[in-house]
PDB file of C-alpha atoms in Angstrom:
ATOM      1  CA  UNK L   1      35.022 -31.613 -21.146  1.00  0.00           C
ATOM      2  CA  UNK L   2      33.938 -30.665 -17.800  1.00  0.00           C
ATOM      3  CA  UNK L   3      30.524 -30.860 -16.781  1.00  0.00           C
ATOM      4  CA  UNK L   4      30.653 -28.294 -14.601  1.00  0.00           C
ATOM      5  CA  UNK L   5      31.089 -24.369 -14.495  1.00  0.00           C
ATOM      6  CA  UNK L   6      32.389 -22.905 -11.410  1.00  0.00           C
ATOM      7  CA  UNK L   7      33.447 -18.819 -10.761  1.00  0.00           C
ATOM      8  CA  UNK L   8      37.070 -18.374 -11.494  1.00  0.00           C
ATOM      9  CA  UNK L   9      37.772 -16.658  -8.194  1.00  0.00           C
ATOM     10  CA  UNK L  10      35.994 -15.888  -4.912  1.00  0.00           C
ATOM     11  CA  UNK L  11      37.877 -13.893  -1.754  1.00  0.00           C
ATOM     12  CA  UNK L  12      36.348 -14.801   1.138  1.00  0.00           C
ATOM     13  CA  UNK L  13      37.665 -12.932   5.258  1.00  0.00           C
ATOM     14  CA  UNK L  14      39.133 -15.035   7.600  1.00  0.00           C
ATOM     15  CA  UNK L  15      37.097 -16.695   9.537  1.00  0.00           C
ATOM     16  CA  UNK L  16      33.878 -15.957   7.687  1.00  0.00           C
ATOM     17  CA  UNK L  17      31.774 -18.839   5.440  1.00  0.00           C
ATOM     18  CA  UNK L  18      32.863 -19.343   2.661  1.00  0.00           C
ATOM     19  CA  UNK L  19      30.175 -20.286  -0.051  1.00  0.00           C
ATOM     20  CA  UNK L  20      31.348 -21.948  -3.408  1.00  0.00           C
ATOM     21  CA  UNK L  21      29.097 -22.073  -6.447  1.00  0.00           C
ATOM     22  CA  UNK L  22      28.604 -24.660  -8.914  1.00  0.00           C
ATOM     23  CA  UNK L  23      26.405 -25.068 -11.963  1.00  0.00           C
ATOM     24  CA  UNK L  24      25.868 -28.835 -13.340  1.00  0.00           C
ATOM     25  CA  UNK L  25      21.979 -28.472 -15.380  1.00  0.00           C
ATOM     26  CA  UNK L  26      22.708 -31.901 -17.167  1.00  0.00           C
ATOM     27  CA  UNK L  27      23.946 -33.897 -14.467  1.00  0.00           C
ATOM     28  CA  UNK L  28      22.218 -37.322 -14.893  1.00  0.00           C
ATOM     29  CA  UNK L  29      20.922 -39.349 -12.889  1.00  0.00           C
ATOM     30  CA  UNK L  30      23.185 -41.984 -10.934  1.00  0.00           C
ATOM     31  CA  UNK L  31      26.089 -38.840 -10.687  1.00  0.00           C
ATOM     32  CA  UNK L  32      27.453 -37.776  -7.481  1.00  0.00           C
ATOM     33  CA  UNK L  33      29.133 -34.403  -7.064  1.00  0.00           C
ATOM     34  CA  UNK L  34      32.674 -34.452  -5.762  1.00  0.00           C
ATOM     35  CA  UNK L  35      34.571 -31.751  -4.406  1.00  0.00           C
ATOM     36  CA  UNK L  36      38.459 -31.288  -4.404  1.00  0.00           C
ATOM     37  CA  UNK L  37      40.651 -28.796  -3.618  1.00  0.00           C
ATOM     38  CA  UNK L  38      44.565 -28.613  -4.425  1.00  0.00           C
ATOM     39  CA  UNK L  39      46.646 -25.979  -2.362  1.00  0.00           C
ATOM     40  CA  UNK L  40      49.284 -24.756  -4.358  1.00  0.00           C
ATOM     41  CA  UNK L  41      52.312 -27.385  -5.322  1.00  0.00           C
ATOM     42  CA  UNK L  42      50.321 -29.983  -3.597  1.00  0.00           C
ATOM     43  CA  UNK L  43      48.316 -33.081  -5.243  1.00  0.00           C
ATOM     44  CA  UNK L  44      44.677 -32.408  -5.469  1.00  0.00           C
ATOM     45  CA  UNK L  45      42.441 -33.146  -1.806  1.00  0.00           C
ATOM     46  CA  UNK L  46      39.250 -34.804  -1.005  1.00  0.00           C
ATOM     47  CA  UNK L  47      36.828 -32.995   0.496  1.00  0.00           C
ATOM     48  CA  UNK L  48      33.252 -34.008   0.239  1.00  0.00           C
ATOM     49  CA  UNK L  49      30.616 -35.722  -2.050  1.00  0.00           C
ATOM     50  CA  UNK L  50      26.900 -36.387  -2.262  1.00  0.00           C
ATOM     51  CA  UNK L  51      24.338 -37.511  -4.837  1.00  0.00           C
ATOM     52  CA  UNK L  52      20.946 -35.333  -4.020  1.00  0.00           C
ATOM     53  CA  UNK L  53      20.973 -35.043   0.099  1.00  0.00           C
ATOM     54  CA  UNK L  54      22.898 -32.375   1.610  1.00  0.00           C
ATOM     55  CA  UNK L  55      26.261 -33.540   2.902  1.00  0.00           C
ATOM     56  CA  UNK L  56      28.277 -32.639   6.436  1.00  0.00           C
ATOM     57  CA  UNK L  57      31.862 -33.663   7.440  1.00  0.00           C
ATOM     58  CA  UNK L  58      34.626 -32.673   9.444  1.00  0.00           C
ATOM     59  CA  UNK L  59      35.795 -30.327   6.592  1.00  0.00           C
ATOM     60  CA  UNK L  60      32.767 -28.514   5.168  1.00  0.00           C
ATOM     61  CA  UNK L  61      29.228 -29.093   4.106  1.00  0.00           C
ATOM     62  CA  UNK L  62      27.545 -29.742   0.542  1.00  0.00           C
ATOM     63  CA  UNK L  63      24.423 -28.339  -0.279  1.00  0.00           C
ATOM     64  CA  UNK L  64      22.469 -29.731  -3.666  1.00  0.00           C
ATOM     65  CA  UNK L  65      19.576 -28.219  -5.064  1.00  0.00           C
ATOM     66  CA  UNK L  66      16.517 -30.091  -5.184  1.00  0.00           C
ATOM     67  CA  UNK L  67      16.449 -30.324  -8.388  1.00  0.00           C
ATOM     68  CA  UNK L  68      20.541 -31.018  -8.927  1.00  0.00           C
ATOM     69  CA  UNK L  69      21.156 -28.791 -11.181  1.00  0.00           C
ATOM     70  CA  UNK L  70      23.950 -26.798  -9.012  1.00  0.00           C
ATOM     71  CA  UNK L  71      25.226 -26.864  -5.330  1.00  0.00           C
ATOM     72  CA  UNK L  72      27.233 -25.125  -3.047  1.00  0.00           C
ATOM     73  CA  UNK L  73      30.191 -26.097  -1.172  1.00  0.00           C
ATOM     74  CA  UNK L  74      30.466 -24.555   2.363  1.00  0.00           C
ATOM     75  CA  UNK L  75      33.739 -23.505   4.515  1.00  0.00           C
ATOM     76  CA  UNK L  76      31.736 -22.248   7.876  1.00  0.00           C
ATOM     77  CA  UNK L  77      35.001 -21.040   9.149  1.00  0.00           C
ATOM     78  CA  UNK L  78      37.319 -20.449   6.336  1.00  0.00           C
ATOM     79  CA  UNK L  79      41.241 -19.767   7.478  1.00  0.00           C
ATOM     80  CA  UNK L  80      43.980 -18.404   5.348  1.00  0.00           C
ATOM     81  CA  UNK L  81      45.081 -22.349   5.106  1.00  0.00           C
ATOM     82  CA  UNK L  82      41.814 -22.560   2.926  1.00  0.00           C
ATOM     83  CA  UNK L  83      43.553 -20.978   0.470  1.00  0.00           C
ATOM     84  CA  UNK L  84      43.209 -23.136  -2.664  1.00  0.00           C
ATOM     85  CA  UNK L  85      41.721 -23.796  -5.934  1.00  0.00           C
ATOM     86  CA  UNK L  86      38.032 -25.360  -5.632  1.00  0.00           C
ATOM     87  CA  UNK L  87      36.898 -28.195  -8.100  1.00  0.00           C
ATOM     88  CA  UNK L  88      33.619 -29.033  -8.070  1.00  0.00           C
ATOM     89  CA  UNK L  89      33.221 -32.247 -10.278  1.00  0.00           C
ATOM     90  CA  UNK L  90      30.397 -34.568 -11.126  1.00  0.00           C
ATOM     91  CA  UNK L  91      31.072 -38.665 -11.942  1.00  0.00           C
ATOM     92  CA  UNK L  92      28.917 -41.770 -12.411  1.00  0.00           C
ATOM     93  CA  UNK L  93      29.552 -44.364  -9.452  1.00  0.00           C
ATOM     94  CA  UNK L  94      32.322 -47.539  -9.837  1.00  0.00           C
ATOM     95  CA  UNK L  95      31.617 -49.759 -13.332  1.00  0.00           C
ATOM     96  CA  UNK L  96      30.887 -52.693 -11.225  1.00  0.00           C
ATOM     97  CA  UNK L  97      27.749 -50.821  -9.619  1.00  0.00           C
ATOM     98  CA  UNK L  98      25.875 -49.519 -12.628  1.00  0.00           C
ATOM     99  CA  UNK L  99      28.112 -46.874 -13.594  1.00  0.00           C
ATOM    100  CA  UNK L 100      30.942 -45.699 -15.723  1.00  0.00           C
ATOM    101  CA  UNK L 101      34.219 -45.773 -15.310  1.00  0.00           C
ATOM    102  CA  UNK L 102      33.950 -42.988 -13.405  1.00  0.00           C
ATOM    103  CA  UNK L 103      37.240 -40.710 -14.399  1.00  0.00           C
ATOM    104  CA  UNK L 104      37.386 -37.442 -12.234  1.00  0.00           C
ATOM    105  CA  UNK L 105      37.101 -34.768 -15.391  1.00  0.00           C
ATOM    106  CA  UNK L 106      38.853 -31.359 -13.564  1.00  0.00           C
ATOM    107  CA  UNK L 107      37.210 -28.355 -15.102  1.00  0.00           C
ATOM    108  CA  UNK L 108      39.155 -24.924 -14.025  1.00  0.00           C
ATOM    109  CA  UNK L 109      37.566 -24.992 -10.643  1.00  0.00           C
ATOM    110  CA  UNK L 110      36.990 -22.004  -8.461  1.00  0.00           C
ATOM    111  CA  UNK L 111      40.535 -20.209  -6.801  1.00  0.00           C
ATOM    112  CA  UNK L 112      39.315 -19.105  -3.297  1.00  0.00           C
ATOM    113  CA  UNK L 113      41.557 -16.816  -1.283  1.00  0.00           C
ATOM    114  CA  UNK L 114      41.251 -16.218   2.125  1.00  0.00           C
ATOM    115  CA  UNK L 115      42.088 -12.968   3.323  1.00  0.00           C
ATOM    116  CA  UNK L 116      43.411 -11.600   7.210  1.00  0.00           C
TER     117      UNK L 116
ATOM    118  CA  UNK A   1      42.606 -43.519   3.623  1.00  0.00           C
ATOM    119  CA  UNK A   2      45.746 -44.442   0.832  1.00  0.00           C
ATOM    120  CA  UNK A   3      49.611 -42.661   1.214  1.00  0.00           C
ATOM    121  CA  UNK A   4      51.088 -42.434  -2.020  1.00  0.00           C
ATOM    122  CA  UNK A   5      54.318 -41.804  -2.733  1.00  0.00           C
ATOM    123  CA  UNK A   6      56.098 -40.566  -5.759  1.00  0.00           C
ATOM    124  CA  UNK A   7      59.339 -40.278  -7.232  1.00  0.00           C
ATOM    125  CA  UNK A   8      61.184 -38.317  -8.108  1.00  0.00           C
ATOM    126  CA  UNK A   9      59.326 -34.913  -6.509  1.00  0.00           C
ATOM    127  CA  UNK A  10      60.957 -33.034  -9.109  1.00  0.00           C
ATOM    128  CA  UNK A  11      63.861 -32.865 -12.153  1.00  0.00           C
ATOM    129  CA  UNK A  12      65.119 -31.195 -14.924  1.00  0.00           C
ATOM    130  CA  UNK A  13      65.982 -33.342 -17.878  1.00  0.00           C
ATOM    131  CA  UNK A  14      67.281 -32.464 -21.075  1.00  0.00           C
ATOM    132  CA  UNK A  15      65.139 -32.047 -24.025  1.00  0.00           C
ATOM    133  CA  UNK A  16      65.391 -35.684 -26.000  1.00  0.00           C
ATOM    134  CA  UNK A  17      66.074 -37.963 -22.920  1.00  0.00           C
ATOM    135  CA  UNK A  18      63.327 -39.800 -20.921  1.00  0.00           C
ATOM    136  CA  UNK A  19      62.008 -39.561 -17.157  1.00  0.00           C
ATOM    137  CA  UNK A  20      60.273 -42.592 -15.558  1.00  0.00           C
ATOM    138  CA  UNK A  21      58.059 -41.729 -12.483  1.00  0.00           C
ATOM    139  CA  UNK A  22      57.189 -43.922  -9.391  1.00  0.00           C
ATOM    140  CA  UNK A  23      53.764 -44.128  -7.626  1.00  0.00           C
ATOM    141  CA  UNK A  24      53.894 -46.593  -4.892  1.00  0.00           C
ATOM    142  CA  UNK A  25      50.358 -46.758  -2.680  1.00  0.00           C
ATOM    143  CA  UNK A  26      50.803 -48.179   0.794  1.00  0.00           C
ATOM    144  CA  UNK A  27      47.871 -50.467   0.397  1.00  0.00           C
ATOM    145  CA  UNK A  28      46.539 -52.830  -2.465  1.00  0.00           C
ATOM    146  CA  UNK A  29      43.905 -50.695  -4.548  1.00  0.00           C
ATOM    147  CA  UNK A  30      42.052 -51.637  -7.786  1.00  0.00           C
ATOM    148  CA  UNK A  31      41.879 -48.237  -9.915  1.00  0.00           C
ATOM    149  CA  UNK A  32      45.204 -46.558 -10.895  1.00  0.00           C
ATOM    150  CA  UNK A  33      45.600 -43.240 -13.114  1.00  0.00           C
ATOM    151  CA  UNK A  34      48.197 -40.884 -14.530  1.00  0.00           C
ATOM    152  CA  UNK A  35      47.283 -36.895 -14.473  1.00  0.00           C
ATOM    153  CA  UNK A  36      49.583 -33.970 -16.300  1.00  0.00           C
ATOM    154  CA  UNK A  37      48.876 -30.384 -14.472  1.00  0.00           C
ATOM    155  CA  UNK A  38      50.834 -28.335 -16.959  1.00  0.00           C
ATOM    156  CA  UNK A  39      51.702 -24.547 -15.754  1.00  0.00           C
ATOM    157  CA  UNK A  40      48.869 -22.627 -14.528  1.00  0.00           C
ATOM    158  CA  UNK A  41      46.138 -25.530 -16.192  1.00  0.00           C
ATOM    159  CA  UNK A  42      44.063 -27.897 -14.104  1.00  0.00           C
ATOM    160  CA  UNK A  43      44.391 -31.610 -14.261  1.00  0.00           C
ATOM    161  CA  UNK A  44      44.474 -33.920 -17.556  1.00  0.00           C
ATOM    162  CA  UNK A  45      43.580 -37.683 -17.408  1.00  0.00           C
ATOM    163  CA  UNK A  46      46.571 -39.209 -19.081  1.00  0.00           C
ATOM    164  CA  UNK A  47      45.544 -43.107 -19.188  1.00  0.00           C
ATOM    165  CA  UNK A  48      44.233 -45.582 -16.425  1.00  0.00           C
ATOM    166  CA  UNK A  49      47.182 -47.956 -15.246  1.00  0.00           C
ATOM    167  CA  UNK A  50      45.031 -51.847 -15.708  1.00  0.00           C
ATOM    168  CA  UNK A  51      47.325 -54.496 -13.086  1.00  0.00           C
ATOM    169  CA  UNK A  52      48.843 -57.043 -15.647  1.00  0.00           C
ATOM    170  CA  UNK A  53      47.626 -55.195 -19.046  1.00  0.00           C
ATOM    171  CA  UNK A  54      48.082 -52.716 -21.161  1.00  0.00           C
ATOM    172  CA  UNK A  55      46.897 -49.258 -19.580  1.00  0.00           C
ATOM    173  CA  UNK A  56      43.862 -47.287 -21.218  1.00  0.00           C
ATOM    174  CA  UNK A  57      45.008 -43.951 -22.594  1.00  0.00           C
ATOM    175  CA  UNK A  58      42.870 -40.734 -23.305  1.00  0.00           C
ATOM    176  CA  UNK A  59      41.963 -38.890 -26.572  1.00  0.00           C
ATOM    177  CA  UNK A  60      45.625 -37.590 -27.301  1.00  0.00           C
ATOM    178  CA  UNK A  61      48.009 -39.623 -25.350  1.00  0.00           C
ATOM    179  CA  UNK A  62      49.817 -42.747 -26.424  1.00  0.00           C
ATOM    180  CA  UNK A  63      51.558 -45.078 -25.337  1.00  0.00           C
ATOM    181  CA  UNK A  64      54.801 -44.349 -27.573  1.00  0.00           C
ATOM    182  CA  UNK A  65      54.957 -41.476 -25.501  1.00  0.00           C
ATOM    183  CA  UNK A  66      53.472 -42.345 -21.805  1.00  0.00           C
ATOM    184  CA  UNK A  67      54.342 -45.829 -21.533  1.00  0.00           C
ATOM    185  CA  UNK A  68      52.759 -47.346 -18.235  1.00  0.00           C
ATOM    186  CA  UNK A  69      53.421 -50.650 -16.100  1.00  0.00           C
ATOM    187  CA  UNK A  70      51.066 -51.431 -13.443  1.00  0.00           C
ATOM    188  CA  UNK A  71      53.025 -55.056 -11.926  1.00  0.00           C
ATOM    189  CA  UNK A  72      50.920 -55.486  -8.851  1.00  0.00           C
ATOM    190  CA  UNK A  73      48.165 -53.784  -7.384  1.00  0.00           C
ATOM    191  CA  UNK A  74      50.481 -51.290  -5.022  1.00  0.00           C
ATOM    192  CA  UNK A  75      53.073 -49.982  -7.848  1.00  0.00           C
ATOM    193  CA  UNK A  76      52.667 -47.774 -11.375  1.00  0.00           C
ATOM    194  CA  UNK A  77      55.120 -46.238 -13.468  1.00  0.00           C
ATOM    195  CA  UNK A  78      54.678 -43.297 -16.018  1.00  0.00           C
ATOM    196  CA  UNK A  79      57.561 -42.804 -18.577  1.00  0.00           C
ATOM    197  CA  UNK A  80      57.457 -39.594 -20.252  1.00  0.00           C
ATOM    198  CA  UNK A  81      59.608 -40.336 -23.403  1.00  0.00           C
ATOM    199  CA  UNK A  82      61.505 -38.415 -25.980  1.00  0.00           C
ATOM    200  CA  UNK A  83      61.212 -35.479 -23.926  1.00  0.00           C
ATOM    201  CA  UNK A  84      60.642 -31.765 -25.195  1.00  0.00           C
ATOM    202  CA  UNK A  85      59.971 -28.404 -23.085  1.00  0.00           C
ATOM    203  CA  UNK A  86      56.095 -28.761 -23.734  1.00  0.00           C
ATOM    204  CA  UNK A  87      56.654 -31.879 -22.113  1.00  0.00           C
ATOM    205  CA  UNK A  88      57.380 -29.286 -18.614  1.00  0.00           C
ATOM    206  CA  UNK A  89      54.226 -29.867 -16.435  1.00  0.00           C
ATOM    207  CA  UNK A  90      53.514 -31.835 -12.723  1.00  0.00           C
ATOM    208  CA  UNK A  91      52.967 -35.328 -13.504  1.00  0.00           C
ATOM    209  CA  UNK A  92      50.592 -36.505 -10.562  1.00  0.00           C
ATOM    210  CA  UNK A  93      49.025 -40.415  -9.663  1.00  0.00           C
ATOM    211  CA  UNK A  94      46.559 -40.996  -8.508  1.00  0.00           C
ATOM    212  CA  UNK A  95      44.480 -43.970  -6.804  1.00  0.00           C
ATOM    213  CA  UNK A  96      41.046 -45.309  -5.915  1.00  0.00           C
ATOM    214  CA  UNK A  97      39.626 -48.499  -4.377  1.00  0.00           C
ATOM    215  CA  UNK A  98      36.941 -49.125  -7.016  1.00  0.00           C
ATOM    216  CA  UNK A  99      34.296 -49.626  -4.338  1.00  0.00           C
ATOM    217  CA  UNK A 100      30.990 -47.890  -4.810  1.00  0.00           C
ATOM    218  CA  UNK A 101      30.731 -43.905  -3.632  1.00  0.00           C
ATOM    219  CA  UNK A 102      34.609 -44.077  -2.867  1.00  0.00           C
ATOM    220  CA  UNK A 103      36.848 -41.251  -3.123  1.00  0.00           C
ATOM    221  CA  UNK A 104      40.549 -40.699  -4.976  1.00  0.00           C
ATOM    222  CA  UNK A 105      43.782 -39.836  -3.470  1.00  0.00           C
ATOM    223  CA  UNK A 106      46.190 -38.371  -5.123  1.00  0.00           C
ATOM    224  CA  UNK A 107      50.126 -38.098  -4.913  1.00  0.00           C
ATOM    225  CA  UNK A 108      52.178 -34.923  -4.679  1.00  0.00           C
ATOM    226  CA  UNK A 109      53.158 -35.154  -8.009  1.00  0.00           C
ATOM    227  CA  UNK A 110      56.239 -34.926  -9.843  1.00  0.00           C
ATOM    228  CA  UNK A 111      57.419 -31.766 -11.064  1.00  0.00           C
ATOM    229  CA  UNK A 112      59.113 -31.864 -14.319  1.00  0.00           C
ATOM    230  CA  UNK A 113      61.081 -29.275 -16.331  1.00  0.00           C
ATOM    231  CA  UNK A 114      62.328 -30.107 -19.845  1.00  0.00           C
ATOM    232  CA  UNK A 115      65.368 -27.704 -20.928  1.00  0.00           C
TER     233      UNK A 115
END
């Protein structure tokens, strides 16, 4: 099962931030939190990680609680091309570095529309 | 960054016949895995795809039914066997480099409908 619980839906305006919740109280330790998104009929996109500092890229930012129990995934500008379902998933690094295995477990993840 | 590319993008098979998919990655890349997206459900690990062994399935898959090859390090196949309509579902691979912190990419999938 998922370790993760994430709103079903969120509408955000074009153009506007949009902010994307997600709970994960018994995240251990060595776990990073991974975000995906998958438009619709398309495989499943990268979009950011981070284990307990907040993250920046070219695509959005990552915001984790101090104490890691839940973070937030932000679109500053979102665009009607942001249009997608969310997944917000938490993993154990590569076997060979202390970890697990590592599989990506997709919970239901978040479906954000973005609206003119 | 990895391109993968599957095949077929999509068919429609009859019921009893089998389907064998292609994920080729354009670079060499340690971790393979099969996914099933069936209609309006998120993503299900099927099994991990091990280069030169038998692949690693999940609680409810086997490999009667999802046989695997992994012959090199650049090339999977998923065979969906003795195929049914609850067999309909995108059928997606998906690849990482198995270095610490890394990220997966994932194909477009392979959209599959059973009649």
């Amino acid at each position: 099962d998922a370790k993760t619980t994430q709103p079903t839906s969120m509408d955000c305006a074009e153009g506007r931030a949009a902010n994307l919740p997600c709970n994960h109280s018994t995240i251990s330790g060595n776990e990073y939190v991974y975000w995906y998104r998958q438009i619709h009929s398309q495989g499943p996109q990268y979009i950011i990680h981070g284990l307990k500092n907040n993250e920046t890229n070219e695509m959005a930012s990552l915001i984790i609680t101090e104490d890691r129990k839940s973070s937030t995934l932000i679109l500053p500008h979102a665009t009607l091309r942001d249009t997608a379902v969310y997944y917000c998933i938490v993993r154990a690094p590569h076997i060979n570095y202390g970890g697990s295995q590592g599989n990506l477990i997709f919970g239901k993840g978040t479906k954000l529309s973005v609206k003119p | 960054s990895a391109v993968i590319s599957q095949k077929p993008s999509r068919d429609i098979c009859q019921r009893g016949t089998s389907l064998t998919i292609q994920c080729q990655v354009d670079s060499q890349v340690t971790m393979m895995f099969w996914y099933r997206q069936q209609p309006g459900q998120s993503l299900t690990l099927i099994a991990t795809a091990n280069q030169g062994s038998e692949a690693t399935y999940e609680s409810g898959f086997v490999i009667d039914k999802f046989p695997i090859s992994r012959p090199n390090l650049t090339f999977s196949t998923l065979t969906v066997s003795n195929m049914s309509p609850e067999d309909s579902s995108i059928y997606l691979c998906s690849v990482e480099r198995g270095e610490f912190n890394t990220e997966a990419f994932f194909g477009q999938g392979t959209r599959l409908t059973v009649v």
